[in-house]
mmCIF file of C-alpha atoms in Angstrom:
data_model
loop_
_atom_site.group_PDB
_atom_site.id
_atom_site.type_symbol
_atom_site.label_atom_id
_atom_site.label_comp_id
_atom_site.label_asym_id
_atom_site.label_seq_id
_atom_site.Cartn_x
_atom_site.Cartn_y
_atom_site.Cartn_z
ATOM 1 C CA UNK A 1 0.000 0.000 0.000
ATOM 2 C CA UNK A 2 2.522 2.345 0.560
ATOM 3 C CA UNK A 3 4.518 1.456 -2.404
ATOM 4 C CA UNK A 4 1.299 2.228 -4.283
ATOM 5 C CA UNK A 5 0.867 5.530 -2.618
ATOM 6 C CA UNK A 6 4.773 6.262 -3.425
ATOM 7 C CA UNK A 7 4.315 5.727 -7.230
ATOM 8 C CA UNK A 8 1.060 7.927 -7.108
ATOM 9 C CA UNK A 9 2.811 11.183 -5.558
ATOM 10 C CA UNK A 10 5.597 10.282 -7.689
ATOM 11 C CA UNK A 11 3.530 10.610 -10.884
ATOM 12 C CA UNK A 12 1.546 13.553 -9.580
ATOM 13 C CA UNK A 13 4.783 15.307 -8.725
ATOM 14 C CA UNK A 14 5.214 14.497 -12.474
ATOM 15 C CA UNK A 15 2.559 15.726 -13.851
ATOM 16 C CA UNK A 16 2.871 19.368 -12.164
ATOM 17 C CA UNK A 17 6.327 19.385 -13.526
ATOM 18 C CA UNK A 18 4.753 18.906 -17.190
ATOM 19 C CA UNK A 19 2.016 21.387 -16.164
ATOM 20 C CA UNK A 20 4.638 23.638 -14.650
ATOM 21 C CA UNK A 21 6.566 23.863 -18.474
ATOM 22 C CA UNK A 22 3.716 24.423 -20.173
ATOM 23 C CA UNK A 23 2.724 27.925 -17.870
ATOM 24 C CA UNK A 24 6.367 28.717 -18.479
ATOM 25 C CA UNK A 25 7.433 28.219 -15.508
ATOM 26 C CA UNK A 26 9.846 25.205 -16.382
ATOM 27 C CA UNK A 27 12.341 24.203 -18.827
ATOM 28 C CA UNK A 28 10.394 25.319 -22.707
ATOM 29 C CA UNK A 29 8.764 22.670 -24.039
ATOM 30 C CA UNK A 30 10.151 20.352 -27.267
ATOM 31 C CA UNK A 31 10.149 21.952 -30.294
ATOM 32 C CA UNK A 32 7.255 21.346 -33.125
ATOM 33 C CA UNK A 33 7.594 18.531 -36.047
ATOM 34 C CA UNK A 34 7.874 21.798 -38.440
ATOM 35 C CA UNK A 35 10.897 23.254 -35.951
ATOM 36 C CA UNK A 36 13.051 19.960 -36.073
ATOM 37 C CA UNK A 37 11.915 19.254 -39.693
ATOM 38 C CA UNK A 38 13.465 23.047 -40.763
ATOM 39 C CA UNK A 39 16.460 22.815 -38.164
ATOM 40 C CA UNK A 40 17.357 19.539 -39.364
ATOM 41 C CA UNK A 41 16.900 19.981 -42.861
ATOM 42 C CA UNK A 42 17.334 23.924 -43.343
ATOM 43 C CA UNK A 43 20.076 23.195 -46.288
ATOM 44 C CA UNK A 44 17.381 20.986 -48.239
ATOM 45 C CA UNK A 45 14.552 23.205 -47.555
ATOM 46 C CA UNK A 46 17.113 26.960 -48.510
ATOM 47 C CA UNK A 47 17.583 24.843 -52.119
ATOM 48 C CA UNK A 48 13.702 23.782 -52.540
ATOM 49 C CA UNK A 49 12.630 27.597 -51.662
ATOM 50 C CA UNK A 50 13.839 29.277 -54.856
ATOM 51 C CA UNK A 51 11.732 26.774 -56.930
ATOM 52 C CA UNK A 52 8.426 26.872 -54.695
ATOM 53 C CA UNK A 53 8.951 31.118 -54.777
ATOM 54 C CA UNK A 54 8.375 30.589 -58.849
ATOM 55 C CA UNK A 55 6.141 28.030 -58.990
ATOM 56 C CA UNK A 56 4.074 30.040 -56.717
ATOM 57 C CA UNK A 57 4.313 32.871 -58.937
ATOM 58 C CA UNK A 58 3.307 31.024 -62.235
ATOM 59 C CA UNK A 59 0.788 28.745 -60.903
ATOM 60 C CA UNK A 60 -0.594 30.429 -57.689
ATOM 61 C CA UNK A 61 -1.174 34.326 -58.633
ATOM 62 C CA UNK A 62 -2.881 32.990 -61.936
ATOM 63 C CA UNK A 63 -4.804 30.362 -60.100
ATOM 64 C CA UNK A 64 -5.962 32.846 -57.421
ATOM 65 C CA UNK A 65 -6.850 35.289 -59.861
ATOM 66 C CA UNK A 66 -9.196 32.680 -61.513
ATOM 67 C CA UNK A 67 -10.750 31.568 -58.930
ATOM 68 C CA UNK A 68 -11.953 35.501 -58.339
ATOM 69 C CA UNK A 69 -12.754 36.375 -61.786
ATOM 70 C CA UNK A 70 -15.053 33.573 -61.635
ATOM 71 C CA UNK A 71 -16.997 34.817 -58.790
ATOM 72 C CA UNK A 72 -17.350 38.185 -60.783
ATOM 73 C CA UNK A 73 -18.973 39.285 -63.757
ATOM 74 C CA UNK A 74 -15.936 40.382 -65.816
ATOM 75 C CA UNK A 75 -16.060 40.823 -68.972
ATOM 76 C CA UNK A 76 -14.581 42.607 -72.071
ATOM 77 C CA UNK A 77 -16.391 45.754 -71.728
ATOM 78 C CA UNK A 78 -16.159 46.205 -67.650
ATOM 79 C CA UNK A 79 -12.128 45.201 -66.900
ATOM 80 C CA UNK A 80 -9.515 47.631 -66.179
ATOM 81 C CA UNK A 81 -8.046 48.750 -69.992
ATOM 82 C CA UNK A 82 -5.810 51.260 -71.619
ATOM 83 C CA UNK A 83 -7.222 53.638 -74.851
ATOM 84 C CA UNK A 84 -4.829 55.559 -76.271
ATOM 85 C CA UNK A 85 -3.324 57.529 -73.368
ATOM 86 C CA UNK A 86 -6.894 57.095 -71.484
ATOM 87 C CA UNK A 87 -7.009 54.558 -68.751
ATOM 88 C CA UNK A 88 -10.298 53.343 -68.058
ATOM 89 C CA UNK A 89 -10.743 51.442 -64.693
ATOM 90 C CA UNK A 90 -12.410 48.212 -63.545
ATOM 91 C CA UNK A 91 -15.863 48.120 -63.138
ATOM 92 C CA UNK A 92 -17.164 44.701 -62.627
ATOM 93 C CA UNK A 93 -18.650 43.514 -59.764
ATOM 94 C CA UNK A 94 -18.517 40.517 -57.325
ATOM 95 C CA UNK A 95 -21.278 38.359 -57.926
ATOM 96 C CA UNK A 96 -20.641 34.972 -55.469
ATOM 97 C CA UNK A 97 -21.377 31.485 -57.019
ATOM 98 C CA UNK A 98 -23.907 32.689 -59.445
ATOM 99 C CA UNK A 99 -21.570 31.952 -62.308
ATOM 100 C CA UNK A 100 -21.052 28.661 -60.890
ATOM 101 C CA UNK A 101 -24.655 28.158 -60.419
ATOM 102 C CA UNK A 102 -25.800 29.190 -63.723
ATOM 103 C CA UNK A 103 -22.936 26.963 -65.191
ATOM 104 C CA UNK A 104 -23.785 23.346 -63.425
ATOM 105 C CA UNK A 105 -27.755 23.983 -64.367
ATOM 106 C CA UNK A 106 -27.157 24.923 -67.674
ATOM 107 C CA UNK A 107 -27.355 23.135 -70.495
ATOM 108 C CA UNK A 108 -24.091 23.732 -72.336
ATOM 109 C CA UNK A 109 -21.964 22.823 -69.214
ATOM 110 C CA UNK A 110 -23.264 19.587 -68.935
ATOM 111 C CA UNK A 111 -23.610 18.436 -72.795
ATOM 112 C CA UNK A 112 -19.881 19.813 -73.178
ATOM 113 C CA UNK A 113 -19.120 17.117 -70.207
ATOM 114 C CA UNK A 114 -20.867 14.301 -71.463
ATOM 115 C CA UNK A 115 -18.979 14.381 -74.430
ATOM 116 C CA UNK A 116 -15.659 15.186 -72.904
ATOM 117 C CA UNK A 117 -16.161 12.075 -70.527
ATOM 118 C CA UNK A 118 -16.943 10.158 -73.792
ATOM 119 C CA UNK A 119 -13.659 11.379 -75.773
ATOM 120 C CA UNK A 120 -11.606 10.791 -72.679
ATOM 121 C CA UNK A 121 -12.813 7.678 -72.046
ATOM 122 C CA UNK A 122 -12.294 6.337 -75.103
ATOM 123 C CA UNK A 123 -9.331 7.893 -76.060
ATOM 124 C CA UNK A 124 -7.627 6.325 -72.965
ATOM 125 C CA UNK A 125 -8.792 3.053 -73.366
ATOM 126 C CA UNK A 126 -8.427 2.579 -76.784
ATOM 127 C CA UNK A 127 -4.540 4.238 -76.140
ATOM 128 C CA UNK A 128 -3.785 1.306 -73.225
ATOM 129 C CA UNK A 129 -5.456 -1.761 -75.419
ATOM 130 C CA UNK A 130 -3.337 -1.180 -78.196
ATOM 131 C CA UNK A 131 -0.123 0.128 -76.047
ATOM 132 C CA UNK A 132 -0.633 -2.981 -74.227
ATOM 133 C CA UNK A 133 -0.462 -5.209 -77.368
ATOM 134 C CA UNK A 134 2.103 -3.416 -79.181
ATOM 135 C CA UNK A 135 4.521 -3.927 -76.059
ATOM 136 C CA UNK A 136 4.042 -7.131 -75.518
ATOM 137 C CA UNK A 137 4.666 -7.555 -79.254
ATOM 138 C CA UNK A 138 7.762 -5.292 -78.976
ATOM 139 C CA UNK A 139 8.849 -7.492 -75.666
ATOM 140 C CA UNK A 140 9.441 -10.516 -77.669
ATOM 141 C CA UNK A 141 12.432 -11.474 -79.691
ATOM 142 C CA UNK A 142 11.333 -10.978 -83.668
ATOM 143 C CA UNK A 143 13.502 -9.718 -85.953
ATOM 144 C CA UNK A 144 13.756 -5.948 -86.594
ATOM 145 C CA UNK A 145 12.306 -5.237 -82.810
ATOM 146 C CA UNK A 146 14.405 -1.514 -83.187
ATOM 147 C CA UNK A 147 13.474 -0.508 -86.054
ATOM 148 C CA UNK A 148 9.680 -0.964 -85.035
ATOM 149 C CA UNK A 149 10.049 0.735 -81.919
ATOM 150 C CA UNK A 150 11.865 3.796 -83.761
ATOM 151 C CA UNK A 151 9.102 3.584 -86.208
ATOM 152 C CA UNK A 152 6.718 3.422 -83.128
ATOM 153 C CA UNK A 153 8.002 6.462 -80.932
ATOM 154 C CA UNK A 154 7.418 8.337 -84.136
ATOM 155 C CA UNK A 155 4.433 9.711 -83.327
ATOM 156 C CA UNK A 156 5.754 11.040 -79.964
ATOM 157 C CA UNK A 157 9.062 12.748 -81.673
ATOM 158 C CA UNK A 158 7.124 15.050 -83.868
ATOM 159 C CA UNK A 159 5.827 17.997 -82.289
ATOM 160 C CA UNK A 160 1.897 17.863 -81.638
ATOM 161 C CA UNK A 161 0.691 20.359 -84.134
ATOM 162 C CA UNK A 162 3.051 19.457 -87.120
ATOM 163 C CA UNK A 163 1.141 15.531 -86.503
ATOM 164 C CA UNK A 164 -2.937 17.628 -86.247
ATOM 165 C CA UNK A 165 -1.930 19.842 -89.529
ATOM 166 C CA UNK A 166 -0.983 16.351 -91.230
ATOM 167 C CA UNK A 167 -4.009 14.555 -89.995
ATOM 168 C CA UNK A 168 -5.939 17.468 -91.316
ATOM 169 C CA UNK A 169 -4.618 16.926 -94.284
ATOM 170 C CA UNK A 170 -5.515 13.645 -94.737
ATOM 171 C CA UNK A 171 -8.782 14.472 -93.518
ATOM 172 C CA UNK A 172 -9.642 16.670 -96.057
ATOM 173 C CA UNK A 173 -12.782 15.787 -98.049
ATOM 174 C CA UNK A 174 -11.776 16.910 -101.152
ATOM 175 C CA UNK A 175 -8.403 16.561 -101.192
ATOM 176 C CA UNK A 176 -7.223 14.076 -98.718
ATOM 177 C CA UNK A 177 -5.694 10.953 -98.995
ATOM 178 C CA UNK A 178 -8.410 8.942 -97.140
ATOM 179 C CA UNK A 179 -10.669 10.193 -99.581
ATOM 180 C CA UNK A 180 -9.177 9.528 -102.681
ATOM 181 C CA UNK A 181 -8.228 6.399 -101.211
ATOM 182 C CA UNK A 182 -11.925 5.263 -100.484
ATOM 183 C CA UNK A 183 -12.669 6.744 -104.241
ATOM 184 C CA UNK A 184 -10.398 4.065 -105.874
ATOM 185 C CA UNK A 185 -11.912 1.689 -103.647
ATOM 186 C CA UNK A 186 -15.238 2.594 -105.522
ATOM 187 C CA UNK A 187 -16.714 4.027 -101.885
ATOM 188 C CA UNK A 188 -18.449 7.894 -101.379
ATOM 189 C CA UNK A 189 -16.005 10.026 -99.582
ATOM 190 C CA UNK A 190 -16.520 10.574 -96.009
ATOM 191 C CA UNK A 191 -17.184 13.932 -94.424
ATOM 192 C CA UNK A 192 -14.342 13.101 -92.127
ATOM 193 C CA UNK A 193 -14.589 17.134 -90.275
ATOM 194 C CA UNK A 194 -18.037 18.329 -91.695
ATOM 195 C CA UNK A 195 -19.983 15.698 -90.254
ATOM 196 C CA UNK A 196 -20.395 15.755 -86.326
ATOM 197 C CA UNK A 197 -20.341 11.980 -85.879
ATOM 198 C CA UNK A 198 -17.396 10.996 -88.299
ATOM 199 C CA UNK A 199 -15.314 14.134 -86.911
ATOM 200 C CA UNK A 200 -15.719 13.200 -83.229
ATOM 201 C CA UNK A 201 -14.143 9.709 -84.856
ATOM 202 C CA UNK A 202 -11.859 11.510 -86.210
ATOM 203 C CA UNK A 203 -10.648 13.672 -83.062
ATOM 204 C CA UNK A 204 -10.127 10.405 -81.347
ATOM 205 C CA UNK A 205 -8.485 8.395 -83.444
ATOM 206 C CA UNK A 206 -5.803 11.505 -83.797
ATOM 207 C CA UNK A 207 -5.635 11.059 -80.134
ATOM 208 C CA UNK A 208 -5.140 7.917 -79.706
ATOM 209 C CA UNK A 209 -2.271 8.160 -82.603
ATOM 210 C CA UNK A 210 -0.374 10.787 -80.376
ATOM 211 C CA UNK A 211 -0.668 8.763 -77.064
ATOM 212 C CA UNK A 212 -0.106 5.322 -77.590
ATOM 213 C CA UNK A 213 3.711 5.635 -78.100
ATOM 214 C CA UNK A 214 3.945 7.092 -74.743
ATOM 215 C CA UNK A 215 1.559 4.256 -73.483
ATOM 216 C CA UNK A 216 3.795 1.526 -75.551
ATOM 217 C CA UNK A 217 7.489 2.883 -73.733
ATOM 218 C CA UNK A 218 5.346 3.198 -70.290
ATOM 219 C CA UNK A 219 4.380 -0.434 -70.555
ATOM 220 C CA UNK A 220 6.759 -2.117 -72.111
ATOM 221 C CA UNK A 221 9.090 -0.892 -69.505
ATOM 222 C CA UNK A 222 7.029 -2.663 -67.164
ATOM 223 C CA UNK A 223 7.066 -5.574 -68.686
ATOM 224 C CA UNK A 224 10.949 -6.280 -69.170
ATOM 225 C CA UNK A 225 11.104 -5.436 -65.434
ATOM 226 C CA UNK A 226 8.807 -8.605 -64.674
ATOM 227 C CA UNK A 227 11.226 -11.285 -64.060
ATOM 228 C CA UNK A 228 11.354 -14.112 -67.273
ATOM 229 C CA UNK A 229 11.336 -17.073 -64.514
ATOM 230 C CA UNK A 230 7.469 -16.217 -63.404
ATOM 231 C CA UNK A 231 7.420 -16.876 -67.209
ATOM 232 C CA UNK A 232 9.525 -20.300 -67.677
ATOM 233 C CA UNK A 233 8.053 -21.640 -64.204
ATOM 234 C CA UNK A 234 4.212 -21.220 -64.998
ATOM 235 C CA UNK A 235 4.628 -22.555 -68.716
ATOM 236 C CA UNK A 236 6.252 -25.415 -66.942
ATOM 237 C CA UNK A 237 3.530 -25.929 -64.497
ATOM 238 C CA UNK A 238 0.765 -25.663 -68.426
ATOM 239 C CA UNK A 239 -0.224 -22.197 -68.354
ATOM 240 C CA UNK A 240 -1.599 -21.017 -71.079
ATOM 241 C CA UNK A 241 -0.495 -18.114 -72.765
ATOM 242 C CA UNK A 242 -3.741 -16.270 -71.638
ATOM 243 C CA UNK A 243 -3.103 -17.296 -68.447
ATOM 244 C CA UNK A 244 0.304 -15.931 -67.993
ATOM 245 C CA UNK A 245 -1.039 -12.695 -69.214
ATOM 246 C CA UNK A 246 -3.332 -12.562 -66.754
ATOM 247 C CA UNK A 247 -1.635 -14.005 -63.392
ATOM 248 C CA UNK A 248 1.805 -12.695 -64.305
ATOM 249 C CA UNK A 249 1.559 -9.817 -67.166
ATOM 250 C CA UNK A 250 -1.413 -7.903 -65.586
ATOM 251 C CA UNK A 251 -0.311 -7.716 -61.512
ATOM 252 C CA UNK A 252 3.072 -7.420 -62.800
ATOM 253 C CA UNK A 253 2.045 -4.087 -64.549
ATOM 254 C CA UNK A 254 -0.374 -3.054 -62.125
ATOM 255 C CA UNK A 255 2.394 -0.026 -60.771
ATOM 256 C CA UNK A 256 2.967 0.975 -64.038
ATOM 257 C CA UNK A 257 -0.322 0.989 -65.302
ATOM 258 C CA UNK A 258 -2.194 2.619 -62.575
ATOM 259 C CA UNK A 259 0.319 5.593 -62.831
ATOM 260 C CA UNK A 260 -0.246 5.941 -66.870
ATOM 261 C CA UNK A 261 -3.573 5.799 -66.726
ATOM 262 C CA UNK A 262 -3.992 8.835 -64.255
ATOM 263 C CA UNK A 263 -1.524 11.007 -66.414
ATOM 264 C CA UNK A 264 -3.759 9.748 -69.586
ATOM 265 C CA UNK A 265 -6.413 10.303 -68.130
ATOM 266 C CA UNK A 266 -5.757 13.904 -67.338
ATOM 267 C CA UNK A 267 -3.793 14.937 -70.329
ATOM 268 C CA UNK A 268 -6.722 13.497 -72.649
ATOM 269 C CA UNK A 269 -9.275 15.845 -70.524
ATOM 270 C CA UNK A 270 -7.275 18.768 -71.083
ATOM 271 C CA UNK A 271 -6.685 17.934 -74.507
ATOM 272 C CA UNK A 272 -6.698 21.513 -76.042
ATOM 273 C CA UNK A 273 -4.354 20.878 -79.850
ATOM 274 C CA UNK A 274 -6.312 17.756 -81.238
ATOM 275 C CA UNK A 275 -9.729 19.561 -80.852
ATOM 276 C CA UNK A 276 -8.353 22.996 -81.642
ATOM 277 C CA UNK A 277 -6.244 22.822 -84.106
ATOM 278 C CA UNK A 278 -8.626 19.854 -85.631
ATOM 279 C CA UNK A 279 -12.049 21.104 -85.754
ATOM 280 C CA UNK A 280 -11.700 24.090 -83.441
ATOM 281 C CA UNK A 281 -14.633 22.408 -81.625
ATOM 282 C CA UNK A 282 -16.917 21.833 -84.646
ATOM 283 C CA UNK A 283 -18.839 20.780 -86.398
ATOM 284 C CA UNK A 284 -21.170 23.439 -84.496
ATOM 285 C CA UNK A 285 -20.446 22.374 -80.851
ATOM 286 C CA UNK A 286 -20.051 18.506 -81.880
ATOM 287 C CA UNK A 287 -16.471 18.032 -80.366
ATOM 288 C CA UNK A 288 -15.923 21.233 -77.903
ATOM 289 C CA UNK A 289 -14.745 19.565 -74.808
ATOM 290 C CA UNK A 290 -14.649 22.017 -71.578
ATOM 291 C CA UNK A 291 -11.112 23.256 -72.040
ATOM 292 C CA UNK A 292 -11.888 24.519 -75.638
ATOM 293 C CA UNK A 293 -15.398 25.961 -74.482
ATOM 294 C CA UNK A 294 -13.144 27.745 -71.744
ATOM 295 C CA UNK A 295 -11.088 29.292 -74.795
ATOM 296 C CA UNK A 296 -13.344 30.185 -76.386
ATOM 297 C CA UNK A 297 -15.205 32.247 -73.850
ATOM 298 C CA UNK A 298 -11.859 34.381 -73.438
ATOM 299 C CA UNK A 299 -10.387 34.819 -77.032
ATOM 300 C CA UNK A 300 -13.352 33.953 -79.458
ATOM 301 C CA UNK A 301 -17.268 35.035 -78.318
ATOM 302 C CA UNK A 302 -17.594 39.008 -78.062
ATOM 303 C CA UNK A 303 -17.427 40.463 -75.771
ATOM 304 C CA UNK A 304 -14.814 37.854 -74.208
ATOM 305 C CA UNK A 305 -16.854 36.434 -70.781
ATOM 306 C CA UNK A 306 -13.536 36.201 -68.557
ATOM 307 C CA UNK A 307 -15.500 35.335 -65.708
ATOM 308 C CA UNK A 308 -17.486 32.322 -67.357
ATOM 309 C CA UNK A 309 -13.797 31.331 -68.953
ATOM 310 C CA UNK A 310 -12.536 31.236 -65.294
ATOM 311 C CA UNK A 311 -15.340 29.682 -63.828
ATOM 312 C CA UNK A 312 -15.057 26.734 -66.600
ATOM 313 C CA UNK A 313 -11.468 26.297 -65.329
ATOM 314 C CA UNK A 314 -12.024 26.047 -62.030
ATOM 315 C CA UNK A 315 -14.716 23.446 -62.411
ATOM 316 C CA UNK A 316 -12.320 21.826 -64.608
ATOM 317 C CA UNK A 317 -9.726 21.678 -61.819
ATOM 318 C CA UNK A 318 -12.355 20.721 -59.333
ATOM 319 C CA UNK A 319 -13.796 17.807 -61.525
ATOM 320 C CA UNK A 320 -9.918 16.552 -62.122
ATOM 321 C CA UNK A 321 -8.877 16.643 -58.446
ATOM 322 C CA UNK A 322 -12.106 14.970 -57.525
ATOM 323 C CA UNK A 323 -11.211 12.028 -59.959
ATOM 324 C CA UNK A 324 -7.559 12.115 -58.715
ATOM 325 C CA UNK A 325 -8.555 11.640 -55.022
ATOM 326 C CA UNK A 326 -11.403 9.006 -55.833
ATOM 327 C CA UNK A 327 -8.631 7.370 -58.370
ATOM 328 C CA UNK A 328 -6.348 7.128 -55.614
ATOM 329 C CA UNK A 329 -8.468 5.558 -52.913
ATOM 330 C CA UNK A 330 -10.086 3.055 -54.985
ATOM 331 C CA UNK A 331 -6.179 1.904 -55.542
ATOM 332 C CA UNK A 332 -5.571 2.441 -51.872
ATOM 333 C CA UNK A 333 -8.934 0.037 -51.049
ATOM 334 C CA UNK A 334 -6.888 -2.565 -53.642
ATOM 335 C CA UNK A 335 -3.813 -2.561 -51.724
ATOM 336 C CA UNK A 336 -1.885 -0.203 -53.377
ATOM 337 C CA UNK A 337 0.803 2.143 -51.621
ATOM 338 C CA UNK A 338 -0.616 5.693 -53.242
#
């Protein structure tokens, strides 16, 4: 009993002591995660600062200054501008989430997603089906495997709007190859651009020629770094060839492809050359996706809606970090370290 009562003072005495550091009237209490992290690291973090100063500058002020345009109504006519030597100021006015609100319950908002979930969607799963089966093509030993893969990466070398100007080329009704192609064949030519179905075919399959060399190195990187005796000890065992693919290729690729497919995923929804430089989101409206509708309400409609354009973008950013964090936990519920 009195050992028991010893220990107890003993920890009360302790416990004032604790109490006594935090009023100040002790030793100071241990520094903060942040304090150690920035005493023990200052060298690290003086070389990061320089970098997170100018990304901050290009990517914060411009974000920031978004995100309040679009809960004003600026516009051409009403922003701060310069004519001649007069100066006339800002008058535009704060008007909350109204631009937001009349953007979700609108009509063009929500057709202009549909089909930008349909051209991303496809575009990204027609890109990893055939980078999938060109790398495991491109994996085995056949003969002239280099001179495919050069031929291959092609597509990826060649800057993006030299490869749209030559697929618009070929697209042209009256002059293109495809055309003239399908007229010695005896066939009509196609409307490839003028028609909305047959150009929103056309958008993606220029896509999906611009991304599936990236797709191809992604994968088949992943694939020589799955070790050949999984390979050798299941064909021993009578796998299949199916079955290897699925047991070994597919978890073997799972890190690789669960990364490429985010990046594709994104990239494809901001996808402003193909559409742009294409079809400049026509036929009509038939292939605007919401980056190109943003574009256009800055540079193209008059007078230029800078708010709506900004209120498109954040929405856009919104809608991308939502998939991001939903992307990510669905891995994370799979067993993946994200």
């Amino acid at each position: 009993m009195a050992v028991h009562t010893s220990q107890s003072v003993a920890k009360a005495a302790d416990d004032d002591v604790v109490r006594g550091r935090s009023r100040g009237t002790g030793n100071p209490p241990p520094p903060s995660r942040l304090r150690r992290a920035l005493s023990t690291h200052w060298y690290a973090w003086t070389m990061v600062a320089p970098v997170v100063v100018v990304i901050g500058v290009i990517i914060g002020y411009p974000l920031v200054r978004g995100v309040y345009l679009s809960l004003t109504d600026a516009n051409e006519r009403n922003v701060a501008r310069s004519i001649g030597v007069n100066h006339m100021p800002a008058t535009y006015k704060f008007v909350g989430l109204d631009n937001y609100a009349d953007a979700l319950t609108g009509n063009q908002f929500l057709g202009t997603l549909g089909w930008t979930l349909v051209w991303t969607v496809s575009c990204v799963s027609i890109t990893f089906v055939l980078g999938m089966a060109l790398a495991n093509i491109l994996n085995r030993r056949i003969a002239g495997r280099s001179a495919y893969r050069m031929a291959l990466i092609l597509p990826w070398a060649i800057p993006g709007f030299v490869s749209v100007f030559a697929w618009r080329f070929l697209y042209n009704e009256d002059r293109g190859l495809l055309n003239k192609i399908l007229s010695g064949a005896g066939i009509d030519g196609v409307p490839w651009l003028n028609d909305p179905t047959w150009a929103k075919f056309a958008v993606i399959a220029v896509n999906v020629w611009l991304g599936v060399p990236f797709m191809m190195v992604a994968l088949l990187g992943g694939l020589q770094s799955i070790p050949s005796e999984q390979y050798e000890a299941a064909e021993m065992d009578g796998a299949t060839a199916w079955q290897r693919f699925r047991h070994i290729t597919l978890p073997g690729l799972r890190p690789v492809s669960t990364t490429v497919i985010l990046l594709s995923t994104i990239w494809t929804f901001n996808m402003f050359p193909v559409i742009f430089l294409l079809t400049r989101g026509g036929p009509g409206e038939a292939t605007q996706i919401l980056v190109t509708q943003a574009y256009k309400f800055s540079f193209e409609i008059s007078p230029r809606d800078f708010a709506q354009s900004s209120t498109w973008g954040v929405l856009i950013l919104v809608l991308l970090m939502l998939f991001a964090a939903v992307y990510r936990r669905v891995l994370r519920t799979q067993g993946d370290n994200w």
